Short mmCIF file of C-alpha atoms in Angstrom, two decimals:
data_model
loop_
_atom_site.label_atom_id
_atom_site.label_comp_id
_atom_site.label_asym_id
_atom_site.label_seq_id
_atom_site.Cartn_x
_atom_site.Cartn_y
_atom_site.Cartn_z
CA UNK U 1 0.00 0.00 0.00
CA UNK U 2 1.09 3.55 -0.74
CA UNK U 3 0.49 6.95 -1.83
CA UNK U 4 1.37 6.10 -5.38
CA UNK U 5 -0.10 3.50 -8.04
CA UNK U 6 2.24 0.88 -8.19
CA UNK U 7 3.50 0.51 -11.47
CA UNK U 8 4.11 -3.73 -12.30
CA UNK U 9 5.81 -2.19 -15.94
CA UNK U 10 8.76 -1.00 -14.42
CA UNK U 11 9.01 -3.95 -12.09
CA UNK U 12 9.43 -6.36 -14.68
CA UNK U 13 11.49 -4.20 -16.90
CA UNK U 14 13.50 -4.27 -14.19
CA UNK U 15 13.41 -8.01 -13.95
CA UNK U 16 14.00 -7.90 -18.07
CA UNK U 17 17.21 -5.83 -17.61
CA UNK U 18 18.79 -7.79 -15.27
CA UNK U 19 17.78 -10.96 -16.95
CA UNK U 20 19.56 -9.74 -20.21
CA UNK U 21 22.50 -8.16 -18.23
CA UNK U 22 23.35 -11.16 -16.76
CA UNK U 23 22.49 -14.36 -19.44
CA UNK U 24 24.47 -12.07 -22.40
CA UNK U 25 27.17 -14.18 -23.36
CA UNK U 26 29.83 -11.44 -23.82
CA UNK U 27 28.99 -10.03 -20.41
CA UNK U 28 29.34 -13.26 -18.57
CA UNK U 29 32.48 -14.40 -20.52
CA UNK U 30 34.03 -11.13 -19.63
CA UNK U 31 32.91 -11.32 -15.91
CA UNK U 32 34.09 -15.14 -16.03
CA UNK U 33 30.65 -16.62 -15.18
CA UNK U 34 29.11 -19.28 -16.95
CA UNK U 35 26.22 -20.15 -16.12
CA UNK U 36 23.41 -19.54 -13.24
CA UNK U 37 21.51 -21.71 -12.00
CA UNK U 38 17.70 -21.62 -10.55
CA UNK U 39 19.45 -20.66 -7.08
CA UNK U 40 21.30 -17.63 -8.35
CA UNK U 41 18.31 -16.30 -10.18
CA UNK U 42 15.86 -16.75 -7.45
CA UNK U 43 18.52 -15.24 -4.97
CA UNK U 44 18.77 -12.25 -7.44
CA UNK U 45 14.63 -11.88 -7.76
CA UNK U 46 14.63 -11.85 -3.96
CA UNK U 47 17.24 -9.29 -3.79
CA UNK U 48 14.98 -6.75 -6.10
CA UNK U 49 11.61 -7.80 -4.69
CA UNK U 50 13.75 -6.76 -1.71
CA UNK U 51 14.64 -3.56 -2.93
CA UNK U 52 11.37 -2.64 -4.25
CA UNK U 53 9.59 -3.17 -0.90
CA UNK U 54 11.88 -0.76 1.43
CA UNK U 55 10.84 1.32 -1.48
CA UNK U 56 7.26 1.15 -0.68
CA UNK U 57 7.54 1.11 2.94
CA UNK U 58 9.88 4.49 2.37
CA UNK U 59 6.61 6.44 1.28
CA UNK U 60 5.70 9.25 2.45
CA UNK U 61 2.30 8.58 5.17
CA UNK U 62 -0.76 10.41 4.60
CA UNK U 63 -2.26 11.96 8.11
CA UNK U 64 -5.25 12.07 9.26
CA UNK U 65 -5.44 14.25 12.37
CA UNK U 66 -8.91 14.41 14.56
CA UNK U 67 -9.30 16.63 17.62
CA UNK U 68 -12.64 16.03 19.17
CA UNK U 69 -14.15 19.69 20.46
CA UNK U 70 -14.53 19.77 24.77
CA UNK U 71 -13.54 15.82 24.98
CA UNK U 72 -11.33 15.33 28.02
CA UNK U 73 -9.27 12.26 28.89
CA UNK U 74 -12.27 10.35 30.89
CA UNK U 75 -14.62 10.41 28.53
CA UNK U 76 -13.09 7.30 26.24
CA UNK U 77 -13.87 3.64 27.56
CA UNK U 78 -10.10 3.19 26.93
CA UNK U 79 -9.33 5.65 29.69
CA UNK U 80 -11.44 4.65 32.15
CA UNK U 81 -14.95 5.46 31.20
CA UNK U 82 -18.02 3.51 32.01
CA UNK U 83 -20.78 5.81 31.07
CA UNK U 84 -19.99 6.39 27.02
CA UNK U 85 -19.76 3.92 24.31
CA UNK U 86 -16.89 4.12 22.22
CA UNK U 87 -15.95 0.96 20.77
CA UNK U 88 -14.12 2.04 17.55
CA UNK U 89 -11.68 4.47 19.62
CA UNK U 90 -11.77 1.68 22.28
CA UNK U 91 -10.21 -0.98 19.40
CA UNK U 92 -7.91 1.42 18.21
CA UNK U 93 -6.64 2.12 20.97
CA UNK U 94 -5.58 -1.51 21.85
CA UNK U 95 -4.21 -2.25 18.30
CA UNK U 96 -2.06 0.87 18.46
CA UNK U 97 -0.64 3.37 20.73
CA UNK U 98 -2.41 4.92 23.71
CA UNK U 99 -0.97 7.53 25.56
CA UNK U 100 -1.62 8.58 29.00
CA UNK U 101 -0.20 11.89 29.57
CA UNK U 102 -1.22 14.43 26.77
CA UNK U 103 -2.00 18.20 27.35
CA UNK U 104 -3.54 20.64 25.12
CA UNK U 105 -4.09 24.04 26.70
CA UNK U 106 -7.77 24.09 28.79
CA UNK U 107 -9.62 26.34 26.17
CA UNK U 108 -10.55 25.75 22.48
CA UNK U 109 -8.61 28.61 20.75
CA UNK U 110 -5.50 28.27 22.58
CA UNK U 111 -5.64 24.89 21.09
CA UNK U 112 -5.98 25.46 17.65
CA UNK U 113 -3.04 28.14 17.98
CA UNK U 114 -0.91 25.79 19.67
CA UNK U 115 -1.48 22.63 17.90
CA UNK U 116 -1.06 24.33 14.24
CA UNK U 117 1.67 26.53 14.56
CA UNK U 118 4.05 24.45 17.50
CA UNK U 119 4.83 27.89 19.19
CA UNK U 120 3.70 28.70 23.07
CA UNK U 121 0.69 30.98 23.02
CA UNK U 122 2.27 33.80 24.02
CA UNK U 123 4.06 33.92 21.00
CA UNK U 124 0.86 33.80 18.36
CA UNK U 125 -2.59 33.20 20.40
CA UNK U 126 -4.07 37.46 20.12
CA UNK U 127 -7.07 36.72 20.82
CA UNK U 128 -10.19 34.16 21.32
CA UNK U 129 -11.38 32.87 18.08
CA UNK U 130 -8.38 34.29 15.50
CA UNK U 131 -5.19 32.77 14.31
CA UNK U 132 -2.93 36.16 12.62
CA UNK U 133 -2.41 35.21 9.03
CA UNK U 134 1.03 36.60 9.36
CA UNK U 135 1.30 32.91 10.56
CA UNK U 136 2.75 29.17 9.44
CA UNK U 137 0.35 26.38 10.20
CA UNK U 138 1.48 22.32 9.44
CA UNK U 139 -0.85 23.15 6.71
CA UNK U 140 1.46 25.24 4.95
CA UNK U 141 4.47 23.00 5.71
CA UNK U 142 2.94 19.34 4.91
CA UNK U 143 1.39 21.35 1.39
CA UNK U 144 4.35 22.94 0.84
CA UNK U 145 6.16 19.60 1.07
CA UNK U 146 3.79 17.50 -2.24
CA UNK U 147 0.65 16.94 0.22
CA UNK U 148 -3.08 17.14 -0.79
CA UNK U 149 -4.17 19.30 1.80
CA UNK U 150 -7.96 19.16 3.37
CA UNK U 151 -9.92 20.66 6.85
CA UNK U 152 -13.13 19.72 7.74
CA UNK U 153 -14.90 20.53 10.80
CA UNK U 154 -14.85 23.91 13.37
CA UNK U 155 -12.75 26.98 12.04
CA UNK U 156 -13.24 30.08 14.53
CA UNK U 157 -10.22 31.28 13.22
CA UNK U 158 -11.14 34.71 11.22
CA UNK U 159 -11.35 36.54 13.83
CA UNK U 160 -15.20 37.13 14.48
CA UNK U 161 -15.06 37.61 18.32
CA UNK U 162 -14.16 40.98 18.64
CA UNK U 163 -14.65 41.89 14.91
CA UNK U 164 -11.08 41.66 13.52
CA UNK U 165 -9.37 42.67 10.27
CA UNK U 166 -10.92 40.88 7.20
CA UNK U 167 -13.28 38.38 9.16
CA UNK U 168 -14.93 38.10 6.41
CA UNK U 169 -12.13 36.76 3.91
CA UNK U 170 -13.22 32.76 2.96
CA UNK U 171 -9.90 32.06 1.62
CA UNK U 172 -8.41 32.03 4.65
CA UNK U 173 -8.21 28.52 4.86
CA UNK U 174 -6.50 28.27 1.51
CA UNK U 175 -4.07 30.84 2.95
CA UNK U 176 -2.95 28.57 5.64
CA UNK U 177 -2.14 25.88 3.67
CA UNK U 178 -5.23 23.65 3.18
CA UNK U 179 -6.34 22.70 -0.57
CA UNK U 180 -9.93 22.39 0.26
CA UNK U 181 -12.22 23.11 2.84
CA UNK U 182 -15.76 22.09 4.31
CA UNK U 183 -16.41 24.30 7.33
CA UNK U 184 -18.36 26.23 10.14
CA UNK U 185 -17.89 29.34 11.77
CA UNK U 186 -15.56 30.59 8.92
CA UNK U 187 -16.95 34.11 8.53
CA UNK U 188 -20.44 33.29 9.73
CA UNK U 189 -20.92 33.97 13.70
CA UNK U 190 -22.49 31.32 15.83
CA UNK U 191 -26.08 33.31 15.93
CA UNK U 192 -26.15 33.31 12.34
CA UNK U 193 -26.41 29.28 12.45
CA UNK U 194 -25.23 26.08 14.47
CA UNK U 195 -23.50 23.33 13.65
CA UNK U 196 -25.63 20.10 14.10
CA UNK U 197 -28.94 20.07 12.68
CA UNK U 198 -29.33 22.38 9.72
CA UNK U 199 -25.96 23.31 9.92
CA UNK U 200 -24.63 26.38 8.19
CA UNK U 201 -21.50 25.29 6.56
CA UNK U 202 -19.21 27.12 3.86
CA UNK U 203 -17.51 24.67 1.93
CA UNK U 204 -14.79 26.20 -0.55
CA UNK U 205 -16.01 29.74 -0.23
CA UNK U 206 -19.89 28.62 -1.24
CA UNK U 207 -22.24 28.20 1.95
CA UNK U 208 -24.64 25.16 1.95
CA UNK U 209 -28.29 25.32 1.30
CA UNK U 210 -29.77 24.91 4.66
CA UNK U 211 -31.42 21.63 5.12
CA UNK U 212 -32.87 20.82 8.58
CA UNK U 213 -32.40 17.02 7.94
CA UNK U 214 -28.59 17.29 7.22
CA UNK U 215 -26.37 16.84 10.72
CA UNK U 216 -23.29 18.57 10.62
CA UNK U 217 -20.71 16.15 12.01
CA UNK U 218 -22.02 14.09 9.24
CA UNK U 219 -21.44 16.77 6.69
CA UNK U 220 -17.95 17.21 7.57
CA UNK U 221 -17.33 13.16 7.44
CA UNK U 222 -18.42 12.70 4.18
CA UNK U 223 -16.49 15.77 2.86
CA UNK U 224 -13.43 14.03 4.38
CA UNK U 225 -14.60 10.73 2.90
CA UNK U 226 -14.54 11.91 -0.41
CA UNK U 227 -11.21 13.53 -0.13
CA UNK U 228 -9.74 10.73 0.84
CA UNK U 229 -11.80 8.50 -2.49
CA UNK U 230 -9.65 11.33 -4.55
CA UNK U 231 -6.32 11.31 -3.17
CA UNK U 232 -5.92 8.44 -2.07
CA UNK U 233 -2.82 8.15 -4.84
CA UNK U 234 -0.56 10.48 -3.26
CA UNK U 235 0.16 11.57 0.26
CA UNK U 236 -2.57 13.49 1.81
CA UNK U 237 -3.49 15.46 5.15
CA UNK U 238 -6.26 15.62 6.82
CA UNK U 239 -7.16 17.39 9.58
CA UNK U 240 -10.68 17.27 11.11
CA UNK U 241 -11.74 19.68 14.17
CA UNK U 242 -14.59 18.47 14.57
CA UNK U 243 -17.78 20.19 16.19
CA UNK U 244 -18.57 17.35 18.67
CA UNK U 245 -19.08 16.80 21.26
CA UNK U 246 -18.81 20.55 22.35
CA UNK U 247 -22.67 22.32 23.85
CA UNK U 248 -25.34 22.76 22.98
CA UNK U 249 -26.05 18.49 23.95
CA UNK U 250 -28.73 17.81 21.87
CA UNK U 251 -29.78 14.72 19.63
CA UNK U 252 -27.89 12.80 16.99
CA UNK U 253 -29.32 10.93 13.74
CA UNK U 254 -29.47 7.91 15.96
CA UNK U 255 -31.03 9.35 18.76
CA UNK U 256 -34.57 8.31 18.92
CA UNK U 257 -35.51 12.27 19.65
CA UNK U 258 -34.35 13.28 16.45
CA UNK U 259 -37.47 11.87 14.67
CA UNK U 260 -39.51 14.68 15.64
CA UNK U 261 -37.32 17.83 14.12
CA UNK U 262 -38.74 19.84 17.02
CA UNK U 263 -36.43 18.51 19.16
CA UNK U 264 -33.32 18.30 16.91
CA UNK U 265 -31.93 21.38 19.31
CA UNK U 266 -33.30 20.41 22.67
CA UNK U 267 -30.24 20.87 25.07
CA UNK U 268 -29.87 18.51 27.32
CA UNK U 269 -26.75 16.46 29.01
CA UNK U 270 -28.31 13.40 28.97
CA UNK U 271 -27.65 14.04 25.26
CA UNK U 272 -23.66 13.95 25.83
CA UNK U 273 -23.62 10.09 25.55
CA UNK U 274 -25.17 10.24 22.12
CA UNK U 275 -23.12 12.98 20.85
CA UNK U 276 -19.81 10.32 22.06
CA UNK U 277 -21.47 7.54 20.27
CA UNK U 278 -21.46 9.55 16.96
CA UNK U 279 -18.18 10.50 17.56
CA UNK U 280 -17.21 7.10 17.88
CA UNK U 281 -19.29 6.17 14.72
CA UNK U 282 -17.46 8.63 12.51
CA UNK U 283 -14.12 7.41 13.27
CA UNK U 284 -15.16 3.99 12.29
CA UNK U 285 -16.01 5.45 9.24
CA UNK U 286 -13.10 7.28 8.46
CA UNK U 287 -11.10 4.18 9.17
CA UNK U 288 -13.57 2.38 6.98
CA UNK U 289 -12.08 4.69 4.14
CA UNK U 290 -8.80 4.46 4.76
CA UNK U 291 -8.80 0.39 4.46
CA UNK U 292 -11.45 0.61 1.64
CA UNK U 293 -8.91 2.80 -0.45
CA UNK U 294 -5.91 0.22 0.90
CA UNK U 295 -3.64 3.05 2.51
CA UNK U 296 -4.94 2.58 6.16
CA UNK U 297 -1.45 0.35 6.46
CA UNK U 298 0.42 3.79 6.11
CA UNK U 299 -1.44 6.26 7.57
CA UNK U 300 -0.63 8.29 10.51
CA UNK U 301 -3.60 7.91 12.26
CA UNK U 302 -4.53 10.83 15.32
CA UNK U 303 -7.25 11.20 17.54
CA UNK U 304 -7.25 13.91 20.58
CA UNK U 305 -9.09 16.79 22.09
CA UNK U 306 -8.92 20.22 22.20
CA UNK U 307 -9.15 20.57 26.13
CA UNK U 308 -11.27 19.31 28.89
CA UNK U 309 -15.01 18.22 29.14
CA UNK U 310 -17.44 20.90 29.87
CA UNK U 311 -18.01 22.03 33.13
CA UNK U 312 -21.95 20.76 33.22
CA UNK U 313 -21.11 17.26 32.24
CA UNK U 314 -19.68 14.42 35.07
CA UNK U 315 -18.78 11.62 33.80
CA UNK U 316 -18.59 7.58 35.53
CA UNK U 317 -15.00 6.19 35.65
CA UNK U 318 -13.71 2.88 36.78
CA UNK U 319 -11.63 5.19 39.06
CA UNK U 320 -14.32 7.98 39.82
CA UNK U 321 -16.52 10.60 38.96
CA UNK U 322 -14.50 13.10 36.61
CA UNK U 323 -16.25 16.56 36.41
CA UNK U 324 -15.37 18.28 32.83
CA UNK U 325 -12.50 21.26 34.06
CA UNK U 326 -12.66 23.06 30.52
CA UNK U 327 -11.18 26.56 30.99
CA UNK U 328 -8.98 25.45 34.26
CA UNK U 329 -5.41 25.16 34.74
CA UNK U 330 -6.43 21.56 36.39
CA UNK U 331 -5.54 18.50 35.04
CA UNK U 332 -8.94 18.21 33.77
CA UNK U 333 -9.10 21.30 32.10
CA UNK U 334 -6.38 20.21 29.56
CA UNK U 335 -5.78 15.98 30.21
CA UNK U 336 -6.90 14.83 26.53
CA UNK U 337 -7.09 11.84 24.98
CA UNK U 338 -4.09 10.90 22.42
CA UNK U 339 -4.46 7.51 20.50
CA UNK U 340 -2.06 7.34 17.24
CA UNK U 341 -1.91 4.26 14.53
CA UNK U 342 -0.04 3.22 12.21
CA UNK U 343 0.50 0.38 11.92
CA UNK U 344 3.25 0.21 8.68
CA UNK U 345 5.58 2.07 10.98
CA UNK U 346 4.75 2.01 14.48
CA UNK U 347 6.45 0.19 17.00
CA UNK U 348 4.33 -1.67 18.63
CA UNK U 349 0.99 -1.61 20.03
CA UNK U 350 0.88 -0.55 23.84
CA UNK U 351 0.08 2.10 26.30
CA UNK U 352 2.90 5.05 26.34
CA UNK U 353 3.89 6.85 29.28
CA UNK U 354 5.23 9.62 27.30
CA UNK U 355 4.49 12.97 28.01
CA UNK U 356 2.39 15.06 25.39
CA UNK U 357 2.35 19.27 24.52
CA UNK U 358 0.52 20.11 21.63
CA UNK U 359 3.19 22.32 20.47
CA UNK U 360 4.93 18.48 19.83
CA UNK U 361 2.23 17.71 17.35
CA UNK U 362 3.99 19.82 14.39
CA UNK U 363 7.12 18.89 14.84
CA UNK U 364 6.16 15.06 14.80
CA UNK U 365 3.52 15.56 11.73
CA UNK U 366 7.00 17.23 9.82
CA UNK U 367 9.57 14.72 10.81
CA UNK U 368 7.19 11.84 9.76
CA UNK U 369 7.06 14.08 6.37
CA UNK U 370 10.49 14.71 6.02
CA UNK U 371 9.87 17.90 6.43
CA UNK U 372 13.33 19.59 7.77
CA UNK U 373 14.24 21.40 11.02
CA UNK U 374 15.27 24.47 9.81
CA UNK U 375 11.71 24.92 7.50
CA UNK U 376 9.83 25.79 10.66
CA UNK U 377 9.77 27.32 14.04
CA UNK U 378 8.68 25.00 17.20
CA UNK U 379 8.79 25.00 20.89
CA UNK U 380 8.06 21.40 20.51
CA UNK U 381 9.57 18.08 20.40
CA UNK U 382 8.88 15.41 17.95
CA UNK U 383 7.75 12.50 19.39
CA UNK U 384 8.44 10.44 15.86
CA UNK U 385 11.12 8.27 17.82
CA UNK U 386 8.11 7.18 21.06
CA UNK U 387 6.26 5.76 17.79
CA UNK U 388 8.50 4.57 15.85
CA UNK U 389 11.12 3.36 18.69
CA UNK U 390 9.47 3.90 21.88
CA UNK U 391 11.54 6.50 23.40
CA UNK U 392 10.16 9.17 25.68
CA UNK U 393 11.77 12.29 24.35
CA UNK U 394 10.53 14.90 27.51
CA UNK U 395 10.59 14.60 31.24
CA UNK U 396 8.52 17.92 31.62
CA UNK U 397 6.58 20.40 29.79
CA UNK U 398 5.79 24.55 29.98
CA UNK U 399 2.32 25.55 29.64
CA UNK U 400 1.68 29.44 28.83
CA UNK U 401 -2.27 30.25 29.32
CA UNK U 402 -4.00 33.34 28.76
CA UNK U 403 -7.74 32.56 27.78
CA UNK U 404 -8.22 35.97 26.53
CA UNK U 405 -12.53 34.51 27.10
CA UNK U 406 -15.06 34.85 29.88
CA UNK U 407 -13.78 35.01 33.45
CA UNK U 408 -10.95 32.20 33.09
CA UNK U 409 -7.98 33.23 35.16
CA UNK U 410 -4.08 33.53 33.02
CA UNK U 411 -1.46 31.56 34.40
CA UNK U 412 1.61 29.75 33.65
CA UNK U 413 3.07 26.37 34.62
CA UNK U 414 5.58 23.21 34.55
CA UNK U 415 4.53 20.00 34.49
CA UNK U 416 5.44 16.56 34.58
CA UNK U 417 3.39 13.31 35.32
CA UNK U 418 3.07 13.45 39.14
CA UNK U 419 3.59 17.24 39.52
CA UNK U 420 2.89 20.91 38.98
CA UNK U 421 4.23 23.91 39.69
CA UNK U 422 2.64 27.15 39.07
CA UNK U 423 4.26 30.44 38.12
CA UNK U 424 2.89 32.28 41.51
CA UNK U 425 5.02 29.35 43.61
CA UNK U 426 2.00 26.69 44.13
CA UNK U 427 3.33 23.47 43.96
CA UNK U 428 1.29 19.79 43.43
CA UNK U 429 0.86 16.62 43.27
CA UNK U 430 -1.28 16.39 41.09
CA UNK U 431 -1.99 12.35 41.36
CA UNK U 432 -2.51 12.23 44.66
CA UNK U 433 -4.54 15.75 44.99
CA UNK U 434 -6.51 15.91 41.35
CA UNK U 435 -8.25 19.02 42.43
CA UNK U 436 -4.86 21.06 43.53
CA UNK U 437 -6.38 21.88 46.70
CA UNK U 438 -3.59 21.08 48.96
CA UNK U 439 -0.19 22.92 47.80
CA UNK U 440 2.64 20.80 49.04
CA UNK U 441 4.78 22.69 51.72
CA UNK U 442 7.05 20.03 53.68
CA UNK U 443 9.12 18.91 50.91
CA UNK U 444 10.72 15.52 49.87
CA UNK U 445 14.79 15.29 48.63
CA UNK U 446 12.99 14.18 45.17
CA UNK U 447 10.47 17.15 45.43
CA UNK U 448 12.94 19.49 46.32
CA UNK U 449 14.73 18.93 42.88
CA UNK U 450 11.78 18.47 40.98
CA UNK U 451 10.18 21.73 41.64
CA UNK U 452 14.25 23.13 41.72
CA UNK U 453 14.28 22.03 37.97
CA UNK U 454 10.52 22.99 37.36
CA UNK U 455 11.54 26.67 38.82
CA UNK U 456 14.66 27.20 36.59
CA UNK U 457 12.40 26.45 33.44
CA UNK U 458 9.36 29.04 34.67
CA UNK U 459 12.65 31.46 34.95
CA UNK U 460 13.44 30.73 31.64
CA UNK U 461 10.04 31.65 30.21
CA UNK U 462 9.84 34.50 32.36
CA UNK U 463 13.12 36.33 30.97
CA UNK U 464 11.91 35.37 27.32
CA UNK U 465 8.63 37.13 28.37
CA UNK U 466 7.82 38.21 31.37
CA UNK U 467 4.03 36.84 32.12
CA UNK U 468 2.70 39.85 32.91
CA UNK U 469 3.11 41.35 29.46
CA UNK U 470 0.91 38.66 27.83
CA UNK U 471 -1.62 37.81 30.15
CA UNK U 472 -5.29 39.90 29.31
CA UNK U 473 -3.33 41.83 26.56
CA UNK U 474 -1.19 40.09 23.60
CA UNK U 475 2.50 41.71 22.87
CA UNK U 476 4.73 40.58 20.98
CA UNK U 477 7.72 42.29 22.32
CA UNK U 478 7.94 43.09 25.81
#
């Protein structure tokens, strides 16, 4: 399987030349062989069949990148849950690599920022809802480097929140990098229509007729579908923000409420479990694709979420009842799930300990492209060599976090697995005290150290840019 039709002709040309090469008689009488028996020429076929398969298996992957919208890390069954049904991320999960330890920033645009561009936020994120076009996305890079480009799903990029400079420019997908594009919230505000039933979506500068029977998520799945049906020749990228399972909760296509249209946008959180079902459904679909079209084998395969579950949804655990911390600097507000396949390269199925920024996702997307170092700016790490190799390649991580939306308080942090220390001195464990409500004062040796090295990396952020100059207000030079 690969990203390019395989071409039998110039395999057995190949075959042809070396046949001729080596039974011409002046050839072999000059080279002092003779003759070559069933042995040789078998040895020689396996040789080229040899050659010609590191070939295929050198090809560059397609990716497919999915970030679920307000899904924190409790809400799979494969992390614990026991109140949402999600078999297909469940199964992928065991047949490929599940990680444990992933953080996105705890609010939606921060995200986006971050997981695009690979910089800290207080280098790009200006404000809620708006990526500055003045900036590099992996769009750009993976496009820029022979890939068929294609985003699907929630934009909320232009710039519509506080009415900034050419909101109303469609192309501004193209601009970033991405070929084609099916989309909501481009240049259309929320009020002017939703995203699930009778969805207002522009898809390559051309809004959709509205049609209260079409369901968004749908929409956006079948537009990726498609893409994949006509690239599925040469390396593509996907990337799919997708609308669910983010508020309001309200009915799927295979909720029995959605018969009666009257209800198609009755808000509920009973609805949640639904609204994780489809989710589930879609990536079985998507998967679906990618075997139908026989390049599922080398596909770099990513599901995660933007940030934590919404505060008005609790969720059952095998371990305890998780309430959604979207918008916190708590674990919960930016745990997310990470589950990555691909199985032509990866190194094994299993659960990884490793620990996860999204400013690592660029990085890894462009060193599994071949895209080099020195095309792109990161404060990343690619984690290539955890799939590839299974080597953790970070024993902590920096967080910068200035929501810049509602009453959700800046702040700035290091972080490891077991412990967090905040940039006003408050230090946790955050295993053993989930909610941070006991700041640890009598210190262990190990402690001591940890929050020693935690301390000299939150003074090395601070004389880069002092916190204060980015938190309500973006600058980009102090």
């Amino acid at each position: 399987m690969g990203n390019s039709v395989s071409k039998p002709y110039f395999r057995l040309a190949g075959l042809k030349i070396i046949s001729s090469a080596f039974c011409n008689k002046k050839f072999c009488s000059k080279h002092n062989f003779m003759t070559f028996t069933p042995k040789i020429v078998f040895s020689l076929f396996f040789i080229l069949v040899s050659i010609i398969s590191c070939k295929e298996t050198d090809k560059l992957p397609n990716i497919v990148l999915i970030m679920a919208d307000d899904m924190g890390y409790e809400c799979l069954g494969c992390n614990g849950s026991t109140e949402y049904k999600t078999p297909n991320l469940d199964r992928l999960a065991a047949d490929g690599i599940r990680f444990e330890h992933c953080y996105s920033q705890p609010l939606c645009t921060p995200s986006r920022v971050k997981i695009m561009t690979g910089q800290f936020n207080f280098r790009n994120y200006e404000d809620f809802g708006y990526l500055n076009p003045n900036q590099k996305t992996f769009g750009n890079l993976l496009q820029e480097a022979g890939y068929a480009t294609c985003i699907a799903g929630k934009w909320q990029l232009n710039g519509l929140n506080r009415n900034n400079p050419d909101n109303q420019d469609v192309n501004r997908p193209y601009h970033f990098g991405f070929d084609e594009y099916c989309l909501w919230q481009l240049h259309h505000q929320k009020k002017d229509g939703e995203r699930y039933a009778d969805p207002l979506i522009t898809q390559n500068g051309i809004d959709l007729p509205g049609n209260p029977d079409l369901y968004g998520p749908q929409v956006f799945a079948d537009y990726i579908s498609g893409f994949i049906d006509r690239k599925a020749g040469q390396p593509f990228f996907v990337y799919y923000p997708m609308v669910l399972v983010h508020d309001p909760f309200v009915p799927t296509p295979d909720s029995p409420e959605w018969s009666d249209s009257l209800r198609r946008y009755e808000n509920d959180t009973t609805y949640f479990a639904d609204m994780m079902a489809y989710t589930d459904k879609i990536i079985g679909q998507l998967e679906n694709k990618l075997k139908e079209k026989g390049v599922w084998e080398n596909t770099l395969f990513i599901f995660t979420g933007d940030n934590g579950t919404n505060v008005s949804v609790v969720s059952s655990t095998s371990y305890a009842k998780v309430k959604g911390g979207k918008g916190s600097s708590k674990n919960t507000g930016n745990h997310v799930p990470l589950i990555i396949s691909w199985p032509q390269k990866m190194a094994g199925k299993r659960v990884s300990g490793s620990l996860i920024s999204f400013a690592d996702v660029l990085p890894t997307l462009c060193e599994a492209a071949g895209i080099a170092p020195s095309k792109y700016l990161t404060d990343g790490k690619s984690f290539l060599s955890d799939l590839t190799g299974n080597n953790e390649v970070q024993e902590e991580i920096f967080i910068h976090y200035s929501p810049r939306w509602g009453n959700f308080r800046s702040n700035r942090w290091v972080m490891n697995k077991e412990y967090k220390l905040y940039q006003d001195g408050g230090f946790f464990n955050t295993v053993a005290d989930t909610l941070e409500k006991s700041p640890l004062t009598i210190l262990s040796e190990k402690e001591k150290l940890i929050k020693e090295q935690f301390q000299s990396v939150l003074n090395e952020k601070e004389k880069e840019f002092p916190f204060h100059l980015n938190d309500s207000v973006f600058q980009i030079k102090p």
